[in-house]
Short mmCIF file of C-alpha atoms in Angstrom, two decimals:
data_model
loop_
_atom_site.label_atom_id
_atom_site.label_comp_id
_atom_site.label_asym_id
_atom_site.label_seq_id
_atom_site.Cartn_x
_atom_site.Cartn_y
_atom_site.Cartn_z
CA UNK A 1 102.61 72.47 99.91
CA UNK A 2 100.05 71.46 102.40
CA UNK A 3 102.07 70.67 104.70
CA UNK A 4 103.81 74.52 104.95
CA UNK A 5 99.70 75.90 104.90
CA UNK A 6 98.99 73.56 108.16
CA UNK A 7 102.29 74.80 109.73
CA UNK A 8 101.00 78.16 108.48
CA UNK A 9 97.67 77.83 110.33
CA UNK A 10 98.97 76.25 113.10
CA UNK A 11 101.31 78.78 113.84
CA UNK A 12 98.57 81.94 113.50
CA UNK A 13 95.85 79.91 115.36
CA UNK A 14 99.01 79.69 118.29
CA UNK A 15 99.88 83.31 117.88
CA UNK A 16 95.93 83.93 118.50
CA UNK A 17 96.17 81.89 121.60
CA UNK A 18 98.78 83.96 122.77
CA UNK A 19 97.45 87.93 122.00
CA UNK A 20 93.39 87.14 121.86
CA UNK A 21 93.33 89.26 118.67
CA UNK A 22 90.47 87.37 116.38
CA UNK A 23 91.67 88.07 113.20
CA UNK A 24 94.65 85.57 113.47
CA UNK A 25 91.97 83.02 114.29
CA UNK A 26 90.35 83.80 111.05
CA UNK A 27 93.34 83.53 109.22
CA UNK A 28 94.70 80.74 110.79
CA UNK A 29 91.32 78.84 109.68
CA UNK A 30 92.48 80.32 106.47
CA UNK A 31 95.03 78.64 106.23
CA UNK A 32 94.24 75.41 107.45
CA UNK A 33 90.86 76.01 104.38
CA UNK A 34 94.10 76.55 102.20
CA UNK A 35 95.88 73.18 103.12
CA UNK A 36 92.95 71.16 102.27
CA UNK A 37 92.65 72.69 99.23
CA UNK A 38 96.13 72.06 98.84
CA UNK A 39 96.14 68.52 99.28
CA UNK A 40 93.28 67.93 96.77
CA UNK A 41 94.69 70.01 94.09
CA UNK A 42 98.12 70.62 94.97
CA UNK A 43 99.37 72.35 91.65
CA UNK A 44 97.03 75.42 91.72
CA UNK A 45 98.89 77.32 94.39
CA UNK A 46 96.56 80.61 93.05
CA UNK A 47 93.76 78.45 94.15
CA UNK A 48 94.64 77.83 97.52
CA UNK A 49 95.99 81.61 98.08
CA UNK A 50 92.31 82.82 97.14
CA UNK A 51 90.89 80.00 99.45
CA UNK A 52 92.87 81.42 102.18
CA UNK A 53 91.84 84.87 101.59
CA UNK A 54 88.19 84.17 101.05
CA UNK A 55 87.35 82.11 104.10
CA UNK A 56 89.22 84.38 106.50
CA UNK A 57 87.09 87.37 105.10
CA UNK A 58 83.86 85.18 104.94
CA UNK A 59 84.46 84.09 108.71
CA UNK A 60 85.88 87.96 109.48
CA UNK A 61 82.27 88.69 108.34
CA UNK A 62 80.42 86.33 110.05
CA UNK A 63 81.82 87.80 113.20
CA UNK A 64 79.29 90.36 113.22
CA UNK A 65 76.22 88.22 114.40
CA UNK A 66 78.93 86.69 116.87
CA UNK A 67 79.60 89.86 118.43
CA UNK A 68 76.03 90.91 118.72
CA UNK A 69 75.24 87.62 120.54
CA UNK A 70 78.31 88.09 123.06
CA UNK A 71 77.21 91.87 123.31
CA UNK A 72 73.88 90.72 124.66
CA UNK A 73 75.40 88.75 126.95
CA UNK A 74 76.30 89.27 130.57
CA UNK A 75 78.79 91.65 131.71
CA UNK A 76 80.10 93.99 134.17
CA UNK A 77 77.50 96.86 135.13
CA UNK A 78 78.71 99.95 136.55
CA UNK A 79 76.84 100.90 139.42
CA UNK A 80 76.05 104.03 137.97
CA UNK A 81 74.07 102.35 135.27
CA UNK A 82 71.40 101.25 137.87
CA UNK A 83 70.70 104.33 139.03
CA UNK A 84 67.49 105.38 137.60
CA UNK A 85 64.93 103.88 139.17
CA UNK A 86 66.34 103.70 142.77
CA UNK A 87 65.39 105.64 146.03
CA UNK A 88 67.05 108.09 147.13
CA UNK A 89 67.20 110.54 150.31
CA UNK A 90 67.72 114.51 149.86
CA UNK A 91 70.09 115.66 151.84
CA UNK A 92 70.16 119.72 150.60
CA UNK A 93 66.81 121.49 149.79
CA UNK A 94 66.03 121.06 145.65
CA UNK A 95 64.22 123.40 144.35
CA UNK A 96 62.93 124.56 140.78
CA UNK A 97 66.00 125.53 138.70
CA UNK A 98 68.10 125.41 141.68
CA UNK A 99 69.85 121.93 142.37
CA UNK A 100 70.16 120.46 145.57
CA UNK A 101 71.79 117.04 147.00
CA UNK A 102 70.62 113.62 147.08
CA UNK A 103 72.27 110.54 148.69
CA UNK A 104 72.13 107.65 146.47
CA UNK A 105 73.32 104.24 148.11
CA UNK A 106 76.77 105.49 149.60
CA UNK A 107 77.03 108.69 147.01
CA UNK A 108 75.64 111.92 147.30
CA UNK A 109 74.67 113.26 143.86
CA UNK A 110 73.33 116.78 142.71
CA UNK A 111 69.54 116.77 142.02
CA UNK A 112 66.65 118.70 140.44
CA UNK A 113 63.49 118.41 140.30
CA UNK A 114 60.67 119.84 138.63
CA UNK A 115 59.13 120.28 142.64
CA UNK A 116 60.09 121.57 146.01
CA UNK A 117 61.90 119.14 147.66
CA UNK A 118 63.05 119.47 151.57
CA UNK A 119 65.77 117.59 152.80
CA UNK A 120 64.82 114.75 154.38
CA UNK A 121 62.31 113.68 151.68
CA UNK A 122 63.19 110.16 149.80
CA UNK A 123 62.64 110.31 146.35
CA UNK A 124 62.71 108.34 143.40
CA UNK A 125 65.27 108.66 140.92
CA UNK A 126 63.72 109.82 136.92
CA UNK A 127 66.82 109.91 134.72
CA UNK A 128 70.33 110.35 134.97
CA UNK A 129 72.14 113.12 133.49
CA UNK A 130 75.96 113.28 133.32
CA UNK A 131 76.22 114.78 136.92
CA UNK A 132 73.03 115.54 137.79
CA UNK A 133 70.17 113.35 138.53
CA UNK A 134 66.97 114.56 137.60
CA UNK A 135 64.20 112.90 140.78
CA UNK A 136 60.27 113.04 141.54
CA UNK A 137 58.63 112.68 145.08
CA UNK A 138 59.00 109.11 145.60
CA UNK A 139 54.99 107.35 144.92
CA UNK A 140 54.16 111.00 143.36
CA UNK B 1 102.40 83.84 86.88
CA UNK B 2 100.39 87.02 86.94
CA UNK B 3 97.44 85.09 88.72
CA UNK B 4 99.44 84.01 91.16
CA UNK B 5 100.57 87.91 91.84
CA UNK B 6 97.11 88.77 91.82
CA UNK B 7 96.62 86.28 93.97
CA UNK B 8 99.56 87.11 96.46
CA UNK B 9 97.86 90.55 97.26
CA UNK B 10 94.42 89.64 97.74
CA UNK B 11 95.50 87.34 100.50
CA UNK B 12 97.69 90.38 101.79
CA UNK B 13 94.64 92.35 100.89
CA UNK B 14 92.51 90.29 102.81
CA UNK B 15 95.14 90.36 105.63
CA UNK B 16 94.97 93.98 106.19
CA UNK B 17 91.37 94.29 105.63
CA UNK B 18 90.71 91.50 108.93
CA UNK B 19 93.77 93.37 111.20
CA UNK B 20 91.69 96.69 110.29
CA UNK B 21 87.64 95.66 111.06
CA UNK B 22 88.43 93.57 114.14
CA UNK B 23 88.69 95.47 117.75
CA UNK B 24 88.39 93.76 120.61
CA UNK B 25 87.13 96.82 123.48
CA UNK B 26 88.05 95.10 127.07
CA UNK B 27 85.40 95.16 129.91
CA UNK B 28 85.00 98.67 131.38
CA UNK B 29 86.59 100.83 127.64
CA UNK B 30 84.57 102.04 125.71
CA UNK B 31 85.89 103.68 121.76
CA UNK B 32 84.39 106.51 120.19
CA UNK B 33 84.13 105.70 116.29
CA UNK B 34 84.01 108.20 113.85
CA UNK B 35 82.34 107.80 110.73
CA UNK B 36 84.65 109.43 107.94
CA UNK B 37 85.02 112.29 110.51
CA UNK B 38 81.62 112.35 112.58
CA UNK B 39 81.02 110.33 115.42
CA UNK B 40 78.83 107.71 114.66
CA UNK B 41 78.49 105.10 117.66
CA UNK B 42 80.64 103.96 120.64
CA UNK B 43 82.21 100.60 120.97
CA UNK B 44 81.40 98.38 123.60
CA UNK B 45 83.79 95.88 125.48
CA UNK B 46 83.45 93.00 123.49
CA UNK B 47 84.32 91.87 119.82
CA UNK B 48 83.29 95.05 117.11
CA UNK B 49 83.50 94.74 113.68
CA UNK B 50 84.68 98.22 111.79
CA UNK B 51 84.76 98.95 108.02
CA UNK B 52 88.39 99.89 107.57
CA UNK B 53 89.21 103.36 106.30
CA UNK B 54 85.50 104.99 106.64
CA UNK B 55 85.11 104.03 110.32
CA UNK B 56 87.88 105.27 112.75
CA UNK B 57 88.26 105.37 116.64
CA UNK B 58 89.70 108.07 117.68
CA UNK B 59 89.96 107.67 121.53
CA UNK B 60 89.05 104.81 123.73
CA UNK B 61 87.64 106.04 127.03
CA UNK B 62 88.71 103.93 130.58
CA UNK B 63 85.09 104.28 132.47
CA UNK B 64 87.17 103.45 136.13
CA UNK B 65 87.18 105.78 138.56
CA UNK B 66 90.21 107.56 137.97
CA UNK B 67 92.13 109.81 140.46
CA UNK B 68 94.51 112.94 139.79
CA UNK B 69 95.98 114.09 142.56
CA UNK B 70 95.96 117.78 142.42
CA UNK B 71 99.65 119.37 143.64
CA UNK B 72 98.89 121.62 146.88
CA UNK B 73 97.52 125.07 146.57
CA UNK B 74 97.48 127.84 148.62
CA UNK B 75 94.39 129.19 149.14
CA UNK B 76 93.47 132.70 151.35
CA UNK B 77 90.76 131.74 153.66
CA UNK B 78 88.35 135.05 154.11
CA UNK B 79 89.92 136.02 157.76
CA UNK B 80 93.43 136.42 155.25
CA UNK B 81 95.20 133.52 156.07
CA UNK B 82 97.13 131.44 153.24
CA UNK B 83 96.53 128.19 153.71
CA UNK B 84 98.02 124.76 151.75
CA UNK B 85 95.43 122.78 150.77
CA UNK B 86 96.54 119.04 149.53
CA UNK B 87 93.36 117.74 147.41
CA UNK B 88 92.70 114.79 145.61
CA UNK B 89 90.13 114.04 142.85
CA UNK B 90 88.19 110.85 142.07
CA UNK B 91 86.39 111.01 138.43
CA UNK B 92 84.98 108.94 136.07
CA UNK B 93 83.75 109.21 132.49
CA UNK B 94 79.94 108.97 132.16
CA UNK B 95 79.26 109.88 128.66
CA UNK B 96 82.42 109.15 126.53
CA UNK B 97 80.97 110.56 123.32
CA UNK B 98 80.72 114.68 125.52
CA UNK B 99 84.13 113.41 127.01
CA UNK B 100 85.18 113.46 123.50
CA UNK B 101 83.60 116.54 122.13
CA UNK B 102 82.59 118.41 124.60
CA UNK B 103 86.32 119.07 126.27
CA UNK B 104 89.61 118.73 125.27
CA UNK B 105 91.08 117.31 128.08
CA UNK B 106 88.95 116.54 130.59
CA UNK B 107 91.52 115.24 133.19
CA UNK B 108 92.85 118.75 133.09
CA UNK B 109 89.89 120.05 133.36
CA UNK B 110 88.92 118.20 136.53
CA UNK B 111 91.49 119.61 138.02
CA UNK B 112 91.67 123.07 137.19
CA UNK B 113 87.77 122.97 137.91
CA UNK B 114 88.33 121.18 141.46
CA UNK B 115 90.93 124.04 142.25
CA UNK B 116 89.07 126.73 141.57
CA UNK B 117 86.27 126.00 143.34
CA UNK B 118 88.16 124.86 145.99
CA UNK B 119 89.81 128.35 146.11
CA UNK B 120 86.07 129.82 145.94
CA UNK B 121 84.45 128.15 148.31
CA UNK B 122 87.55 128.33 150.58
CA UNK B 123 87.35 131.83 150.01
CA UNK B 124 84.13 132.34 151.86
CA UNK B 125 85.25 130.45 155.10
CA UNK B 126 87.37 131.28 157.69
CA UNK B 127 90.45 129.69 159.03
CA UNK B 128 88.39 127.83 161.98
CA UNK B 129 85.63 126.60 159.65
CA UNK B 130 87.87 125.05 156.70
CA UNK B 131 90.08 122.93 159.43
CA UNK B 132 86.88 121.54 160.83
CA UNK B 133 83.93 121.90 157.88
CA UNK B 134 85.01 119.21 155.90
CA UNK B 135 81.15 117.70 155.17
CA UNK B 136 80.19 121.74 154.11
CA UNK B 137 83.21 121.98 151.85
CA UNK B 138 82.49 118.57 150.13
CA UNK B 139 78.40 119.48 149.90
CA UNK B 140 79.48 122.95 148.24
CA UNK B 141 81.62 121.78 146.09
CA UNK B 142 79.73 119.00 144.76
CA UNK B 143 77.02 121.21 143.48
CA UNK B 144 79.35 123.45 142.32
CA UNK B 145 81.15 120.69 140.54
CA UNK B 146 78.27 118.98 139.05
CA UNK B 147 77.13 122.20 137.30
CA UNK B 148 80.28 122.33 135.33
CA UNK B 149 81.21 119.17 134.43
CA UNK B 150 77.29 118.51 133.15
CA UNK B 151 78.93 118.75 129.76
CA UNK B 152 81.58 117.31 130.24
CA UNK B 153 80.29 113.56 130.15
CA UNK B 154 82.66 113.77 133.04
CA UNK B 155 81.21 113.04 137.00
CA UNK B 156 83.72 114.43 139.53
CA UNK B 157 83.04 111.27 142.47
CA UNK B 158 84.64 113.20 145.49
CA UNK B 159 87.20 115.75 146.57
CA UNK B 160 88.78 114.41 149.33
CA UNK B 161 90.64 116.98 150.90
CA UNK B 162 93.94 115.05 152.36
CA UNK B 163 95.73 117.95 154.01
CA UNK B 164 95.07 121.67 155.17
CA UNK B 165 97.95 123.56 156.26
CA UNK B 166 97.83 126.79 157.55
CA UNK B 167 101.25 128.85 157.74
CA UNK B 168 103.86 127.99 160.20
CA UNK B 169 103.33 131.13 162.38
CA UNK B 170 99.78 130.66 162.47
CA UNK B 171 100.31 126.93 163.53
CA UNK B 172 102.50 128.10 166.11
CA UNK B 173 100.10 130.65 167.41
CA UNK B 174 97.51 127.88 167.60
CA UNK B 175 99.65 125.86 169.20
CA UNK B 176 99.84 128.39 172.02
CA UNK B 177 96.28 129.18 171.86
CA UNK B 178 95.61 125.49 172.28
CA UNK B 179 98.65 125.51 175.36
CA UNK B 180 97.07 128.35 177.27
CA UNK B 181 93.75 126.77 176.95
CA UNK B 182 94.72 123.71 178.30
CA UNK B 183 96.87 125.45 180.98
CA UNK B 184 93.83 127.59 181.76
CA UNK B 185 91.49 124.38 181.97
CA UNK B 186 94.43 122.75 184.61
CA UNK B 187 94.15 125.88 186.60
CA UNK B 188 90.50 125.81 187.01
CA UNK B 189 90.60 122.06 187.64
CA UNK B 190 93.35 122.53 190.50
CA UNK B 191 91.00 125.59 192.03
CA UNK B 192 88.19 123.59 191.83
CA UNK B 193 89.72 120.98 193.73
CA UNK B 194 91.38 122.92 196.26
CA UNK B 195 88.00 124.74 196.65
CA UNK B 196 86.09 121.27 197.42
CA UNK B 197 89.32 120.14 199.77
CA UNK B 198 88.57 122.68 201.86
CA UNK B 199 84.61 122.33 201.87
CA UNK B 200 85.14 118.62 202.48
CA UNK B 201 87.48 119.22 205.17
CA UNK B 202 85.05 121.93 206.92
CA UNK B 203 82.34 119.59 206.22
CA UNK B 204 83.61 116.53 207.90
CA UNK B 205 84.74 118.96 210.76
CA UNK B 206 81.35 119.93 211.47
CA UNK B 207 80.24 116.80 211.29
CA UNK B 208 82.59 115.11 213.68
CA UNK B 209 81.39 118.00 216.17
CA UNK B 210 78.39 117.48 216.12
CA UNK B 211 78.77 114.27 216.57
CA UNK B 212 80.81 114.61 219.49
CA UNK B 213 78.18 117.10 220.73
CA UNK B 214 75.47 114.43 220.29
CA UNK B 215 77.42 111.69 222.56
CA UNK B 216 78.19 114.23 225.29
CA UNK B 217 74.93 114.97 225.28
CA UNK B 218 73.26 111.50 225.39
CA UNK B 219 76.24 110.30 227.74
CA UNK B 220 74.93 113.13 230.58
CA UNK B 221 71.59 111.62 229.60
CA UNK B 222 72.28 108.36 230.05
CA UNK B 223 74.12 109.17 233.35
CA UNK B 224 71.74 111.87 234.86
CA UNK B 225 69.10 108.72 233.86
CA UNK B 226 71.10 106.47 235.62
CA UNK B 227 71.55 108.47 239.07
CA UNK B 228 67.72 109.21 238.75
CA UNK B 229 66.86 105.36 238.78
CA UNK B 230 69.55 104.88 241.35
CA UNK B 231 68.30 107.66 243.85
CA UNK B 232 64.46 106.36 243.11
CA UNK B 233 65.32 102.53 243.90
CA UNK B 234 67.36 103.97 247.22
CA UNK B 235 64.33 105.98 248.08
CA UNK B 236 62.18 103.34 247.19
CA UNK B 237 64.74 100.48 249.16
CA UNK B 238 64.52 102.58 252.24
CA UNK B 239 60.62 103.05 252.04
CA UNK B 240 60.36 99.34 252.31
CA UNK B 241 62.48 98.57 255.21
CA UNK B 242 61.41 101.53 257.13
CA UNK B 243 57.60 100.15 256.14
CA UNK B 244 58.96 96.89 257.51
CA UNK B 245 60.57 98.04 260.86
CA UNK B 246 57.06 99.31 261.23
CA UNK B 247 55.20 96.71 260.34
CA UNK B 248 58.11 94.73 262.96
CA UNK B 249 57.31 97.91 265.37
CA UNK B 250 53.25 96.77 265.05
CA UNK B 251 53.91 93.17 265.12
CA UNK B 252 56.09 93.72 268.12
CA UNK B 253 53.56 96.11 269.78
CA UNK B 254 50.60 93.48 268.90
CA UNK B 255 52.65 90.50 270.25
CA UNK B 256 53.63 92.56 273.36
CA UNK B 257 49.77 93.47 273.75
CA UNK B 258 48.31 90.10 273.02
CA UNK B 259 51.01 89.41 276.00
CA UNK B 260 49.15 91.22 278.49
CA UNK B 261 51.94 93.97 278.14
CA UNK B 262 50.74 97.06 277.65
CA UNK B 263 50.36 100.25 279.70
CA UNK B 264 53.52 99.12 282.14
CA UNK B 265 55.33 98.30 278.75
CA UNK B 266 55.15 101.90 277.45
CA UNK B 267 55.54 103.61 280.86
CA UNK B 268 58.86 100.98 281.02
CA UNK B 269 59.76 102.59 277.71
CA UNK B 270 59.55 105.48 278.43
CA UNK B 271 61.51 105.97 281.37
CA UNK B 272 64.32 104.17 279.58
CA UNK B 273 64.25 106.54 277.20
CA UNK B 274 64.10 109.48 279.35
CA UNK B 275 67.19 107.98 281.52
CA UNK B 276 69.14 108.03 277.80
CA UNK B 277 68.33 111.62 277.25
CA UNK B 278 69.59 112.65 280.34
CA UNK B 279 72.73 111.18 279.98
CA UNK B 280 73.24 113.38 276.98
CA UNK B 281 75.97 115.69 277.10
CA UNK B 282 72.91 119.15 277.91
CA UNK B 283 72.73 119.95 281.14
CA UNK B 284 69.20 121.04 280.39
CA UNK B 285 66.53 118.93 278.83
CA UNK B 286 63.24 120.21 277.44
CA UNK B 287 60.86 117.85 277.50
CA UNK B 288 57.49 118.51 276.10
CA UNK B 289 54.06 118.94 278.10
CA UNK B 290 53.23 115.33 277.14
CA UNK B 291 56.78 114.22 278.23
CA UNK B 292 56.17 115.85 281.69
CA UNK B 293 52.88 114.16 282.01
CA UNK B 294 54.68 111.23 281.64
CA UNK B 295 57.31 111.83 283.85
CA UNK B 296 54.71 112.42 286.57
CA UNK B 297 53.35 109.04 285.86
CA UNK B 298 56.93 108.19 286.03
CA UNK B 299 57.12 108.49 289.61
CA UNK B 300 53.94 106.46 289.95
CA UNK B 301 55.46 104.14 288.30
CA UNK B 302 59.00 104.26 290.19
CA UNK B 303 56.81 103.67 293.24
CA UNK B 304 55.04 101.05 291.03
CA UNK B 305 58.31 99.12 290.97
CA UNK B 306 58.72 100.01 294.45
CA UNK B 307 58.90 96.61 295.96
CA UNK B 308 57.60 97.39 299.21
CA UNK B 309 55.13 98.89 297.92
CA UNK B 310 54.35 96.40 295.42
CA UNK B 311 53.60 94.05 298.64
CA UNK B 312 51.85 96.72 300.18
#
């Protein structure tokens, strides 16, 4: 019997290799948990079926302080995520409640500001809106 | 037996439960999960854990720039012209939760959005300004743009307007506009040319007249110059040598005088040259007062030379 679980887990933790799914990892070390089990007490086949199911939900579990780690960790940044922060040069007038235009970098971007601003100016850039940029006099 | 059932479907159980809570978002996709109906966070690229059942996503979100290609429109300029404009659209998703909720389809939307300003904005220009006012018609429409798609969670990149088309009879009509233009330019060229020909020509006529004038003038010059110097060094020439046939004339006189020669000499020279003037081809001389003076000293002096007399 432990012999089918290891071909079992061998075969899932292959399967993983191939789609990069995660939960066939988990219950491919299922199974392999199962085939030890197995081969220590190889009558109780209810025993190593609940093995199998409760490390693959233990380790599905455990996946969560994984995938906060690899969340933390390095990965691509949109441009548009650096935005705020940066300098930027007004191309078209802003001015209160009307929005004007603002070259970021290589983009142009709509603006407003709280202030009269005449193109020309560089500013600084406050927050980011969907579309719109919201920017202050750059050192005011 | 029944444990082992039991057993059977809480390994399938289990099974189901691990497909279900696992998502794996790729780099760049973001999921919106809902919360037994209301949204409740996004997913990130990376490995998420869900609770099956309660948490759902309901769209995943690519946060590329995307482009749509909008089909061409035709668009009436404000001078009335209809005009086939060929547009594209670069967007990308921002906010994926108000991509979600806050339109239905926000591809769609981009596009129908695009148009219509384009159409707007088109609207105000005339046929001249849209073919070359490609920097006004992106500024306009990016403000116009960003105010509507604010909610969107959408950011319209550019509009890159690939083609504008006027109508075949208005292309041809430029054509010839652009034709007799250039003919027109060719024309003035060729006039222009002929025009400095000419003044060249006349120019360099003048000038080589001129120049001839000048050469004459300094060749006379030169030559009147020339005769001048010639006559003076004659004059000059025949100064000296008749100052030196006098000065010979003196010597000669001296010599004949420091010879004991003098009086008889003259008297000698006289008659001599009285004798040549009367073989001249007159029958009459005139002699002067001092001449006949002489000539009465003449006879003296025939007498002189008498030799008898001489003796006597």
């Amino acid at each position: 019997m432990g012999a089918v679980w290891l071909l079992i887990g061998a075969g899932l933790i292959a399967a993983e290799m191939l789609t990069l799914t995660f939960y066939l990892l988990w219950l491919g070390v299922g199974a392999l948990a199962a085939s030890i089990v197995a081969f220590t007490v190889p009558d109780s086949l209810y025993a190593q079926l609940l093995t199998a199911a409760a490390t693959a939900f233990l380790l599905t579990l455990l996946t969560k302080p994984l995938s906060r780690r690899l969340r933390q960790s390095r990965g691509y940044r949109d441009a548009i995520d650096d935005l705020v922060g940066k300098e930027g040069l007004i191309v078209e007038a802003v001015e209160p409640g009307k929005a004007g235009i603002v070259k970021v970098g290589g983009e142009t971007w709509s603006a407003v500001s709280e202030e009269r601003l005449a193109a020309g100016e560089s500013v600084e850039i406050v927050r980011r809106g969907t579309a719109v940029l919201s920017v202050r006099k750059k050192g005011g | 037996m029944a444990g082992l059932v039991i057993a059977i479907v809480v390994l399938l159980l289990a099974v189901v439960f691990i497909a279900l809570s696992l998502k794996i978002v790729p780099q760049q996709q973001v999921g919106v999960v809902e919360r037994l109906g209301k949204f409740n966070r996004l997913l990130t690229p990376g490995i998420n854990l869900l609770i099956p059942v309660i948490d759902y996503v309901r769209v995943y979100h690519d946060l590329r720039i995307q482009q749509a290609n909008v089909p061409p429109q035709t668009v009436i300029t404000k001078d009335n012209v209809q005009v086939q404009i060929d547009t594209i659209i670069f967007h990308q998703v921002v906010a994926p939760d108000q991509a979600t909720y806050g339109i239905s389809d926000y591809v769609n939307g981009v596009r129908n959005i695009t148009t219509a300003t384009l159409r707007q904005i088109i609207g105000k220009m005339e046929l001249d300004e849209t073919l070359s006012g490609r920097e006004k018609i992106s500024t306009d429409i990016r403000l116009a743009l960003d105010e509507a798609t604010e909610k969107w969670g959408v950011r319209i990149e550019r509009v890159e307007v690939l083609d504008i088309r006027p109508p075949v009879d208005i292309q041809e009509a430029m054509d010839k506009q652009m034709k007799a233009e250039r003919n027109k330019r060719a024309m003035v060229l060729a006039a222009e040319a002929a025009k400095q020909d000419m003044i060249l020509r006349a120019e360099g006529d003048k000038q080589s007249k001129i120049l001839k004038a000048e050469g004459d003038k300094e060749a006379r010059i030169r030559e009147a110059e020339g005769l001048r110097q010639a006559q003076e060094l004659e004059a000059l020439g025949k100064a000296k040598a008749i100052q030196a046939v006098a000065e010979a004339e003196k010597t000669r006189v001296e010599l004949l005088r420091a010879a004991g020669l003098d009086e008889n000499v003259l008297a000698y020279r006289s008659f001599e040259a009285l004798s040549e003037i009367a073989k001249g081809p007159a029958n009459k001389v005139f002699l002067p007062v001092k001449a006949v003076e002489t000539m009465g000293s003449v006879g003296a002096i025939g007498e002189l030379f008498k030799p008898g007399k001489a003796e006597g």
